[in-house]
Coordinates of C-alpha atoms and ligand atoms in Angstrom, one line a residue:
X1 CA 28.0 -17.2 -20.8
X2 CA 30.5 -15.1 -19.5
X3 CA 31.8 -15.1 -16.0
X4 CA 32.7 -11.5 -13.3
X5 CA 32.1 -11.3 -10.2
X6 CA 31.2 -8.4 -7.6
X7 CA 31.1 -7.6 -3.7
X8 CA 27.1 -7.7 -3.8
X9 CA 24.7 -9.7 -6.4
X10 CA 21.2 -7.5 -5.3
X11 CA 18.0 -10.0 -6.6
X12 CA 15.5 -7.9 -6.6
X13 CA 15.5 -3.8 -6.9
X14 CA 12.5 -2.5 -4.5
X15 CA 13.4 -0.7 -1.5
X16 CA 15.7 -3.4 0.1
X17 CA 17.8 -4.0 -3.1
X18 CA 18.0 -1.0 -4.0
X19 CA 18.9 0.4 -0.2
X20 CA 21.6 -2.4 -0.5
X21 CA 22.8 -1.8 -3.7
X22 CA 23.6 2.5 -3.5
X23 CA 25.1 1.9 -0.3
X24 CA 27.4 -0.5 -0.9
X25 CA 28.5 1.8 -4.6
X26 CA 28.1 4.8 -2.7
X27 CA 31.0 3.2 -0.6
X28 CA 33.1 2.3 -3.3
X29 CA 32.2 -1.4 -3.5
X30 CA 31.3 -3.5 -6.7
X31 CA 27.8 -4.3 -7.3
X32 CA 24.9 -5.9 -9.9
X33 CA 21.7 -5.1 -9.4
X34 CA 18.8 -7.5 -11.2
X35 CA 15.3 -6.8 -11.2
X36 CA 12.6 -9.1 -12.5
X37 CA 10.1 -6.7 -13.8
X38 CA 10.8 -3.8 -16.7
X39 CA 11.3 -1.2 -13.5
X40 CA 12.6 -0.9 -10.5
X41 CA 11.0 0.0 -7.3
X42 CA 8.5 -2.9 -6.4
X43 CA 5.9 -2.1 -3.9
X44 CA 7.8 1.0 -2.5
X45 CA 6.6 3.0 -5.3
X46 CA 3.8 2.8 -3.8
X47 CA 4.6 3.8 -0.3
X48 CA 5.0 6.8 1.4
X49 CA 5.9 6.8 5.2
X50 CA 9.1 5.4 6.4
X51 CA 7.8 4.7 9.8
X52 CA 8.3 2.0 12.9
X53 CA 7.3 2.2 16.3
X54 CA 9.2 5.2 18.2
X55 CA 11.4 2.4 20.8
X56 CA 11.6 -0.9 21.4
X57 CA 9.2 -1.8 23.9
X58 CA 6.7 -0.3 22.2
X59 CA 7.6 -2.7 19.4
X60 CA 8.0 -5.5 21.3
X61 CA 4.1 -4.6 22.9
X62 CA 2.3 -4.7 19.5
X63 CA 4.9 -7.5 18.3
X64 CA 5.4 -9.7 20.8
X65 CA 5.9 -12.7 18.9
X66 CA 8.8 -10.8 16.6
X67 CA 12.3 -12.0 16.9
X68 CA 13.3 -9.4 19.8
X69 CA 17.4 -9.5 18.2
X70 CA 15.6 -8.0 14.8
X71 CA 12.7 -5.9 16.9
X72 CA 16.0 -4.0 18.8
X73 CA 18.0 -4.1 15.2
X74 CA 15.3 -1.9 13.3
X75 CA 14.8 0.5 16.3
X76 CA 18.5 1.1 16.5
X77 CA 19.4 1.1 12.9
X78 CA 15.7 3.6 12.2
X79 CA 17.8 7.2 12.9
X80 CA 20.7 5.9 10.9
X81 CA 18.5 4.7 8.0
X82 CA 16.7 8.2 8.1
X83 CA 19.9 9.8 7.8
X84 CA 20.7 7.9 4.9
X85 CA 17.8 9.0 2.8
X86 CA 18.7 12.0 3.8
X87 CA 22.2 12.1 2.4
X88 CA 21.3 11.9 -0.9
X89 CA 19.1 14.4 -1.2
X90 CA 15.7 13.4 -0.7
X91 CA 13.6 14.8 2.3
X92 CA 12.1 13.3 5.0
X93 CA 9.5 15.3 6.6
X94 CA 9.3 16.1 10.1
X95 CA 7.9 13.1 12.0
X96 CA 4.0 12.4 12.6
X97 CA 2.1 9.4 14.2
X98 CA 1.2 7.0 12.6
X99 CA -1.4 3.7 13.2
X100 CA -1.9 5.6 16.6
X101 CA 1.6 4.1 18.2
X102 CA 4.1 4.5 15.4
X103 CA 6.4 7.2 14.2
X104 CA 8.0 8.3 10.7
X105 CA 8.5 10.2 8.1
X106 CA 6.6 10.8 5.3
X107 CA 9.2 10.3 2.0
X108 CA 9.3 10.8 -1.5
X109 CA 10.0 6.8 -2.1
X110 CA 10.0 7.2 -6.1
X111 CA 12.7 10.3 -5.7
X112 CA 14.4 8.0 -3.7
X113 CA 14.4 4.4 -5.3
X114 CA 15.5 6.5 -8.4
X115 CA 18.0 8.1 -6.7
X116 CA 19.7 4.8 -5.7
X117 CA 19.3 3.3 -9.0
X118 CA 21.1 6.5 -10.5
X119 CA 23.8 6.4 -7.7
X120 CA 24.6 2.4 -8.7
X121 CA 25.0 3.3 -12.7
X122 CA 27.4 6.6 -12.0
X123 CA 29.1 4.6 -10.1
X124 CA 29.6 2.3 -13.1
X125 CA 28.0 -0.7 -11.5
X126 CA 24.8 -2.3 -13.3
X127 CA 21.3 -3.1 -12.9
X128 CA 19.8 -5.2 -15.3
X129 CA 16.0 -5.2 -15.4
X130 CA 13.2 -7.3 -16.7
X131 CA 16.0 -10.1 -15.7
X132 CA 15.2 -13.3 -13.7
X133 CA 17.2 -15.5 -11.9
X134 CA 17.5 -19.3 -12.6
X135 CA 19.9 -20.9 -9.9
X136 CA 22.1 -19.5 -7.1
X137 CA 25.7 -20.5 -8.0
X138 CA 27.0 -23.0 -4.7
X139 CA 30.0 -24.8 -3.8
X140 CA 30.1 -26.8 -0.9
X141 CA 27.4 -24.9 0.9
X142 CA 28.7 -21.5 0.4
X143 CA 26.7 -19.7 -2.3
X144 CA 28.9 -17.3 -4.6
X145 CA 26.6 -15.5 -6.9
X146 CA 23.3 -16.5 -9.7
X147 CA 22.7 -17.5 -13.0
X148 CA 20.2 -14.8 -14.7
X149 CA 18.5 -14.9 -17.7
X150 CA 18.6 -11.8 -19.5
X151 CA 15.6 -10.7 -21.6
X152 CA 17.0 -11.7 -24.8
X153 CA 16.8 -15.5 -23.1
X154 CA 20.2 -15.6 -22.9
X155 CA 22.1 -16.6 -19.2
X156 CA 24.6 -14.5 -17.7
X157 CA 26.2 -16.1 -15.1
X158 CA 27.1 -13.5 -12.1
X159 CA 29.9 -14.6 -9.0
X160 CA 29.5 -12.6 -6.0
X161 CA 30.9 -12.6 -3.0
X162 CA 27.9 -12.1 -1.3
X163 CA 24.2 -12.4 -2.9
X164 CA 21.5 -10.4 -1.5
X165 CA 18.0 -11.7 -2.1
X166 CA 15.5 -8.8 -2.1
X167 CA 12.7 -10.1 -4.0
X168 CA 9.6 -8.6 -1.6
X169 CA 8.3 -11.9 -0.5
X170 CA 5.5 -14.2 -1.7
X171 CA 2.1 -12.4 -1.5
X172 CA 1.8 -12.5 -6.0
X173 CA 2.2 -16.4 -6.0
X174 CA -1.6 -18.1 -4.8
X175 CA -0.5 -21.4 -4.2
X176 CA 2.4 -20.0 -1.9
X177 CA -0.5 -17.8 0.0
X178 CA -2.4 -21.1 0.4
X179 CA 0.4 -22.9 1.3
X180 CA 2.2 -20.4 4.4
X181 CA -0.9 -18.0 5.1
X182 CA -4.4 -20.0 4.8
X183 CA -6.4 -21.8 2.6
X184 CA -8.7 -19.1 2.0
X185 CA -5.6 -16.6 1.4
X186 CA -5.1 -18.6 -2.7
X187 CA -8.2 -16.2 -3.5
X188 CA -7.9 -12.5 -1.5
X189 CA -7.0 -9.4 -3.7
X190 CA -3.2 -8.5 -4.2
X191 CA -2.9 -5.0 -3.3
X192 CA 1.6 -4.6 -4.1
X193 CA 3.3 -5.1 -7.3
X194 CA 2.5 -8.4 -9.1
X195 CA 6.0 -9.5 -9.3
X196 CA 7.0 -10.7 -5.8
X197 CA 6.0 -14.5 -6.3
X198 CA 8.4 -16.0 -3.6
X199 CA 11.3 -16.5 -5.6
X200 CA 13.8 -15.3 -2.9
X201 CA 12.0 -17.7 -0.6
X202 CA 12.3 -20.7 -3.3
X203 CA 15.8 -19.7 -3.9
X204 CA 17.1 -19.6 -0.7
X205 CA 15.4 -22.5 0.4
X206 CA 17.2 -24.7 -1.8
X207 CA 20.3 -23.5 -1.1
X208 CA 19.2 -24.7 3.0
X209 CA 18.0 -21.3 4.5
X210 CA 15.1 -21.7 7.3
X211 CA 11.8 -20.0 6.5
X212 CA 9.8 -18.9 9.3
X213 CA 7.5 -17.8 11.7
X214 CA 5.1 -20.7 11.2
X215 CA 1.5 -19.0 11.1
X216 CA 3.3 -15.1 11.4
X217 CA 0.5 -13.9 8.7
X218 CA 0.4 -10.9 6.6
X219 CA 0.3 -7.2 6.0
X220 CA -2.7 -6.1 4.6
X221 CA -6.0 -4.2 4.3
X222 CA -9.8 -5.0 4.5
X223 CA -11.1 -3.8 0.8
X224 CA -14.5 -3.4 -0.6
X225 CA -15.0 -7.4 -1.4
X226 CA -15.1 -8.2 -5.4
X227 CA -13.8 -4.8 -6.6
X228 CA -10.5 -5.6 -9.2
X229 CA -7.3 -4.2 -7.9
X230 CA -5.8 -4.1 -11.4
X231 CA -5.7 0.0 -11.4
X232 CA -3.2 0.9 -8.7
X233 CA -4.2 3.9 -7.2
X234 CA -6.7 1.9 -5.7
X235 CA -4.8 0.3 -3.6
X236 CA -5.2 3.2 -1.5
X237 CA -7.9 5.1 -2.1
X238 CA -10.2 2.0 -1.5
X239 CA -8.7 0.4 1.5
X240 CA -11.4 0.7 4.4
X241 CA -8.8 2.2 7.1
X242 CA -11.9 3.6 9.1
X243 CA -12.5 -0.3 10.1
X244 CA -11.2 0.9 13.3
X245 CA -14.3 2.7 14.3
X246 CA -16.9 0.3 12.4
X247 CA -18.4 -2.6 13.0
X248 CA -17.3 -6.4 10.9
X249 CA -20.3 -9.0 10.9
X250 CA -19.1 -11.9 9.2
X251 CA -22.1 -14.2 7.0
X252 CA -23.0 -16.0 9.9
X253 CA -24.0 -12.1 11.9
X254 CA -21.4 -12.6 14.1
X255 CA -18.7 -9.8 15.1
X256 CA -15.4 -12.0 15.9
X257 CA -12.7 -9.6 16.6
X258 CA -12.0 -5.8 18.2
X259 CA -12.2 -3.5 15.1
X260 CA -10.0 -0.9 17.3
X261 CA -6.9 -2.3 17.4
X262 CA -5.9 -2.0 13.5
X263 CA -7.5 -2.6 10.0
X264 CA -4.5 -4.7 9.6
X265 CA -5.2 -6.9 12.3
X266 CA -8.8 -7.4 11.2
X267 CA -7.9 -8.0 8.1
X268 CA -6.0 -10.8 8.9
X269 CA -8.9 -12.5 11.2
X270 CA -11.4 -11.6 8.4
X271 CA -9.5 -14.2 6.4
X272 CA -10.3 -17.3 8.8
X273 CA -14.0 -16.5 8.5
X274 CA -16.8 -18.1 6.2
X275 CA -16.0 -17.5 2.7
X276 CA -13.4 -14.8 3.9
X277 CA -15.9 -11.8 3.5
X278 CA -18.2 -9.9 5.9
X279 CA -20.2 -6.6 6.3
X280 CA -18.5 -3.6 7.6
X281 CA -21.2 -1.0 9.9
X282 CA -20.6 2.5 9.9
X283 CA -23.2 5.6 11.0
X284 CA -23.0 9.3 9.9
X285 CA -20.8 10.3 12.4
X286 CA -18.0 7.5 11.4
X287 CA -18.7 8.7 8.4
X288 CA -17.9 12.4 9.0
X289 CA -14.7 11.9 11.0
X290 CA -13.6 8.6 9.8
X291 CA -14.8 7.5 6.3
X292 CA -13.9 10.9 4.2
X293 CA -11.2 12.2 6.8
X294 CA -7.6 11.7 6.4
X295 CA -5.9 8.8 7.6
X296 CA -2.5 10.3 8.3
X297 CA -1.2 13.7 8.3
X298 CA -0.3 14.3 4.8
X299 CA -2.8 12.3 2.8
X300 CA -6.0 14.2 1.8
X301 CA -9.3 12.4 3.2
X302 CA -11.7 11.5 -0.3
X303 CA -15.3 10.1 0.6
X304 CA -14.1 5.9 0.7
X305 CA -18.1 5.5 0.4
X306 CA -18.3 7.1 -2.6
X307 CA -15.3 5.6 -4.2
X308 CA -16.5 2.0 -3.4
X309 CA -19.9 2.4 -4.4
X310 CA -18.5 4.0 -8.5
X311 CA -16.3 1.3 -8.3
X312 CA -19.1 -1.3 -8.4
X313 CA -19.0 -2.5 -4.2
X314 CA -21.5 -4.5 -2.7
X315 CA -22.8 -1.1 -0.2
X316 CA -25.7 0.4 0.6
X317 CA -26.8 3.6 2.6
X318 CA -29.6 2.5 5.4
X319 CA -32.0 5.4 6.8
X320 CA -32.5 3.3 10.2
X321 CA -31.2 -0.6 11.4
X322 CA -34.8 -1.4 11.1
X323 CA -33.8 -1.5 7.3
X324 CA -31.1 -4.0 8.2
X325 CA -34.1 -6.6 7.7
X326 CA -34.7 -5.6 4.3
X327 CA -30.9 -6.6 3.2
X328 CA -30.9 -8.3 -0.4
X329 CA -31.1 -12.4 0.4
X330 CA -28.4 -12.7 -2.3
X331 CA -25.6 -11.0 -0.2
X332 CA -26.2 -14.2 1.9
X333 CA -25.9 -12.0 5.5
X334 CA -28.8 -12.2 8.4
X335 CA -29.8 -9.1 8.1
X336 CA -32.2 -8.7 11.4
X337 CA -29.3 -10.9 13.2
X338 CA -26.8 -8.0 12.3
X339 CA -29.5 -5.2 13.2
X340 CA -30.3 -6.7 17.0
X341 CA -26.2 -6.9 17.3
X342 CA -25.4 -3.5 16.2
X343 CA -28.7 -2.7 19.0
X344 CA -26.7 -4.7 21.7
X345 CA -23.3 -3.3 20.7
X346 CA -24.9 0.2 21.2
X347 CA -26.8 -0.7 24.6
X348 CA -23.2 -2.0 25.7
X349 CA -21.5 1.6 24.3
X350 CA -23.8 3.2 27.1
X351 CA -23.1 1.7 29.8
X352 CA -25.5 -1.8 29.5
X353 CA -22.6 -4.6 30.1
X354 CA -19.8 -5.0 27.9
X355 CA -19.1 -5.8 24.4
X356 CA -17.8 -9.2 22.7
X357 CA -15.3 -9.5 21.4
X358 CA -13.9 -5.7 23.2
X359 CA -13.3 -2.5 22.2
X360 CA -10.0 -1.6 23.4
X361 CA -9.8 1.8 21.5
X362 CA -13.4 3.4 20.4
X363 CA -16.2 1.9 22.2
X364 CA -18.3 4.8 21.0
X365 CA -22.0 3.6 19.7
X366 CA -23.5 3.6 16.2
X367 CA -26.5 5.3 16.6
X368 CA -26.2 8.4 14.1
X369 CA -28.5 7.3 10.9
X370 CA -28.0 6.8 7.9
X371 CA -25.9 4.0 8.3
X372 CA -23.1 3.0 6.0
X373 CA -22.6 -0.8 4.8
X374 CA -19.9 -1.9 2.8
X375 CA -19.0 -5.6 2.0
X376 CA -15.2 -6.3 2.8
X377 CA -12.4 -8.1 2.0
X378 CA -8.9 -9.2 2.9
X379 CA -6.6 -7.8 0.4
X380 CA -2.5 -8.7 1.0
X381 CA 0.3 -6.1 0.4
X382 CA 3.4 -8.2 1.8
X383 CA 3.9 -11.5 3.5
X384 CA 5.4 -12.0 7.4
X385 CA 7.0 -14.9 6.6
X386 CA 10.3 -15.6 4.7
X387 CA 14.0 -16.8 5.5
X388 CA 15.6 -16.5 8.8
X389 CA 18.0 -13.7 9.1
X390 CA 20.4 -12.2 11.7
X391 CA 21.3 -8.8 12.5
X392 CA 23.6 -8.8 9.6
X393 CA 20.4 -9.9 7.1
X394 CA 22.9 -13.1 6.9
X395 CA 20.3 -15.8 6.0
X396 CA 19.9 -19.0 8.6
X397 CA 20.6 -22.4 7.8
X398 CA 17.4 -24.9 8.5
X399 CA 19.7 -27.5 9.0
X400 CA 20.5 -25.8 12.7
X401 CA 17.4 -25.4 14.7
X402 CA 19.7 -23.2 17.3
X403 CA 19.8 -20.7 13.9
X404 CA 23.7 -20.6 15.2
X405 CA 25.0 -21.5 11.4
X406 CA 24.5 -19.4 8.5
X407 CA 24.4 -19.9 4.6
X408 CA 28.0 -18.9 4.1
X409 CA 27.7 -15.7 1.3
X410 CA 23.7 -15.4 1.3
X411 CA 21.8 -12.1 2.4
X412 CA 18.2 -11.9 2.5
X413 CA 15.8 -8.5 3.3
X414 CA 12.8 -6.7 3.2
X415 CA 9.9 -9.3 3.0
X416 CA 12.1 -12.0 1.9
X417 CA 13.2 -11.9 4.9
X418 CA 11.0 -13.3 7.8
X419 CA 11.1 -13.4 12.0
X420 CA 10.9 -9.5 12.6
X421 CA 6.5 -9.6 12.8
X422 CA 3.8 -12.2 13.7
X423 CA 0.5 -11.4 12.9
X424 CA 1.8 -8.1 14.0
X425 CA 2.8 -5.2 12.1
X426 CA 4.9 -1.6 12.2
X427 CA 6.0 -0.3 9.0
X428 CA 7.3 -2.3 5.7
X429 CA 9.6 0.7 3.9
X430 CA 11.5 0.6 7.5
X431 CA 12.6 -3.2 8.1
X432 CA 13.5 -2.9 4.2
X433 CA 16.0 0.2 4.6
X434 CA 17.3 -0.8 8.0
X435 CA 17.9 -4.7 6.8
X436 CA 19.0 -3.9 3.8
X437 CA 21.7 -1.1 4.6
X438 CA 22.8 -3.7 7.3
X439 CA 23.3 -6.4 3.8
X440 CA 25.6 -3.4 2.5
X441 CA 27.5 -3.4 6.2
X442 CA 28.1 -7.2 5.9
X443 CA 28.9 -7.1 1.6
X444 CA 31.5 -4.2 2.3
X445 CA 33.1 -6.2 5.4
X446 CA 34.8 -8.9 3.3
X447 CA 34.3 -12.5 2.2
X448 CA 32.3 -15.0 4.5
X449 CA 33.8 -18.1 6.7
X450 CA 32.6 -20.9 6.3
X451 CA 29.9 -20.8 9.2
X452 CA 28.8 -17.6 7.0
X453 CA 29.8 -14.8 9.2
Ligands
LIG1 C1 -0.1 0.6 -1.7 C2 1.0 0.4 -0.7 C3 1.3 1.3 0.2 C4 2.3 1.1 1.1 N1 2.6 2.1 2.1 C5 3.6 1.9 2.9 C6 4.0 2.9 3.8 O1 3.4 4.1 3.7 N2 4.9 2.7 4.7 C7 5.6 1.5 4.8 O2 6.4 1.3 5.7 N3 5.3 0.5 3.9 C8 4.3 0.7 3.0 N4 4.1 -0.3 2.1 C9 4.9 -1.6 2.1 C10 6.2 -1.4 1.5 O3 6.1 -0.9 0.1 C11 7.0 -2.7 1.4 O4 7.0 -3.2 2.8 C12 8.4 -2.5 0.9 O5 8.4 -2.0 -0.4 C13 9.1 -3.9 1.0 O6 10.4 -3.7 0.4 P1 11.0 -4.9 -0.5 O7 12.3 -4.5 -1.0 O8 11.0 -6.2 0.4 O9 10.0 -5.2 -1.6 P2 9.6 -4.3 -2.9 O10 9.9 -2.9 -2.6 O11 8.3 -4.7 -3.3 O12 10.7 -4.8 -4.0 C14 10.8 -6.1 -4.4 C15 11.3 -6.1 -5.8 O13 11.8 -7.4 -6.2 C16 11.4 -7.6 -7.6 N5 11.5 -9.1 -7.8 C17 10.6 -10.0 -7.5 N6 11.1 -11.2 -7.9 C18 12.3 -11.0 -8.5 C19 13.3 -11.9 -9.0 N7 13.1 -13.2 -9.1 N8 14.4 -11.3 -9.5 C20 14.6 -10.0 -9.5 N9 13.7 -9.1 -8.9 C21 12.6 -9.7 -8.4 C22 10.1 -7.0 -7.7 O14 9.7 -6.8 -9.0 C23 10.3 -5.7 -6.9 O15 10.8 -4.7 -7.7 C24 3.1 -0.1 1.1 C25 2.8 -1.0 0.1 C26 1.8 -0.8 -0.8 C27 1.6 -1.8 -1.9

């Protein structure tokens, strides 16, 4: 078990490891790279907009319960971030909206995770995949590096000055989901890479780091309820984006939040209902401008319908609400309880009181037959909470409530890192570039005191 040590010990090689990693080569510095599964690139292979709200107070409206030091951090370190991508060759297209307040790019993430990963090996640095880590090396509270095991089983024991952990937070570990998120949350589909399992979180909280926000939720989208997630590309294809303009009855007939304000948002409120399921209400017109359109510039619209209904969803196509009545028993919905609601929803839409919960964005009735019914689910792509970081993605000690003292020599970013969103959300590739380039900044700036700055 031989002994070396490097500026920068990355765990974890998605877009926040690897960010970290080709910055700090690219600037000369000595770095190790290890990466759990057989390849790199985590979740953001699956991404495809680098994208955060265009300024801060428009961050700081949808996020209100975000640390406001990190919420000012991302929207001044976004250009710079950009830029970056930029410098090595990979293009960012010009900006478009995006979740009707945000802003970004849309990126090539696979042209640039490999990028980086070629960048740290010319540079003669290393990253070791299908490698896990064991233990963070510590002495006397300052923590200088990790023992790995290497595939073969054998351990490799790696100082660093400074050890980032970039693991992508704990959405692939159940128990962890039941534990931080909700009880329901042990059973909702995993829509990200299997391989992010909290093990940044369980590292770094033995070696003292705070975890919060308590209760700060998750990113995620409703899904067509019971349908496996095991093939990828439906991670996409099948998330029911067009929630926005539909209506969500949960088993009881009861609509319990404002579908307008973001599928993400619903999806996390669908999660506290009965049995965490419930019946999502579209008409023809949602269905020609929301269902089979696009969701941002860029992406081609495909019939969602259609996809959920080969792929085995509980859905059905219903000439008039009078066949609302007529739903199978066995869903286990009211259907003549959801038929008189989506009546009073549309007697509200023109003019006749107002509806409850609100509409804040379309308040537009659903009154075009056939109606569309698909059964939903919450599905998690990345968790909110993780360990407390600064500016500097320097990781917070829970010993100090103040979150003054830091673990002297530990990084944390992306979603292992937690405080930037509650129950609130504006982009994932973003807080992982602009956290982890920051992780770089503090690895190249020298060794750490002993208060961890
Ligand atoms: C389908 C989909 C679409 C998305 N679209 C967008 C989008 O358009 N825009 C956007 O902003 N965000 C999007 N996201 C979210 C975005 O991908 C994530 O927010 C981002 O990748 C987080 O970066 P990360 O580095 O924290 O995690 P990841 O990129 O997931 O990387 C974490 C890495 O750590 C590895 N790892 C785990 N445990 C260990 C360990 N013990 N040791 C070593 N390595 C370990 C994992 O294998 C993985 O490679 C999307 C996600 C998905 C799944």
């Amino acid at each position: 078990m031989g002994a070396e040590s490097v500026d920068l010990l990355v765990i974890g090689g998605g877009m926040a490891g690897l960010s970290a990693a080709a910055r700090v080569a690219a600037e000369g510095g000595s770095v190790m790279l290890v990466e759990k599964a057989e390849r790199t690139g985590g979740s953001a292979r699956f991404a495809g907009f680098v994208w955060t709200a265009p300024t801060l107070e428009e961050l700081r409206r949808v996020n209100p319960d975000g640390d406001p030091e990190l919420a000012e951090a991302l929207i001044d370190g976004f250009a710079d971030g950009v830029e970056w991508i930029r410098s090595l060759g990979v293009e960012c297209r010009p900006p478009v909206p995006v979740l009707g307040f945000g802003r970004g790019h849309q990126v090539d993430t696979n042209h640039y995770l490999d990028t980086c990963e070629r960048l740290i090996r010319d540079r003669g640095q290393e990253v070791l995949t299908a490698t896990t880590t064991r233990a963070l090396l510590t002495e006397n509270g300052l923590v200088k590096g990790a023992e790995c095991v290497l595939p073969d089983g054998t351990a490799r024991r790696i100082e660093a000055t400074w050890t980032l952990l970039a693991t992508g937070g704990f959405q692939g570990d159940p128990a962890l989901r039941a534990e931080h998120i909700h009880p329901q949350a042990a059973d909702i589909g995993l829509r990200a890479n299997p391989r992010s399992e909290g093990d940044g979180l369980t590292l770094g909280r033995t070696a003292g780091a705070a975890f919060g926000k308590k209760d700060a939720g998750f990113y995620g989208h409703l899904m067509p309820a019971g349908v496996p997630l095991a093939d990828t590309s439906r991670f996409v294809d099948l998330a029911l984006y067009y929630s926005e303009h539909a209506l969500l009855f949960d088993t009881t007939g009861e609509r319990f939040v404002d579908e307008t304000v973001g599928d993400h948002l619903t999806t996390m409120a669908l999660l506290d209902r009965p049995g965490a399921r419930g019946l999502l209400v579209a008409d023809a017109r949602v269905h020609r401008e929301w269902i089979s359109a696009s969701y941002v510039a860029g992406i081609p619209g495909v019939d969602k319908f259609q996809l959920c209904h080969r792929a085995g969803a509980r859905c059905a196509v219903a000439e008039s609400l009078d066949d609302f009545a007529d739903m199978p028993e066995e869903w286990g919905y009211p259907g003549a309880v959801i038929r008189d609601r989506v009546r009073e929803f549309n007697a509200t839409a023109s003019g006749d009181g107002t509806p409850v919960p609100g509409r804040l964005l379309d308040n537009r009735p659903l009154d075009e037959p056939p109606f569309y019914v698909v059964e939903a689910a919450p599905a998690i792509t990345f968790t909110f909470g993780g360990l407390l970081i600064d500016t500097e993605a320097r990781v917070l000690a829970a010993a100090d409530p103040d979150g003054h003292r830091r673990i002297p020599g530990l990084l944390a970013a992306g979603a292992d890192a937690g405080g930037l969103y509650r129950r609130a959300y504006a982009g994932g590739l973003a807080p992982a570039l602009v956290f982890g380039l920051a992780a770089a900044h503090t690895a190249l700036g020298g060794a750490p005191s002993a208060a961890g700055s």
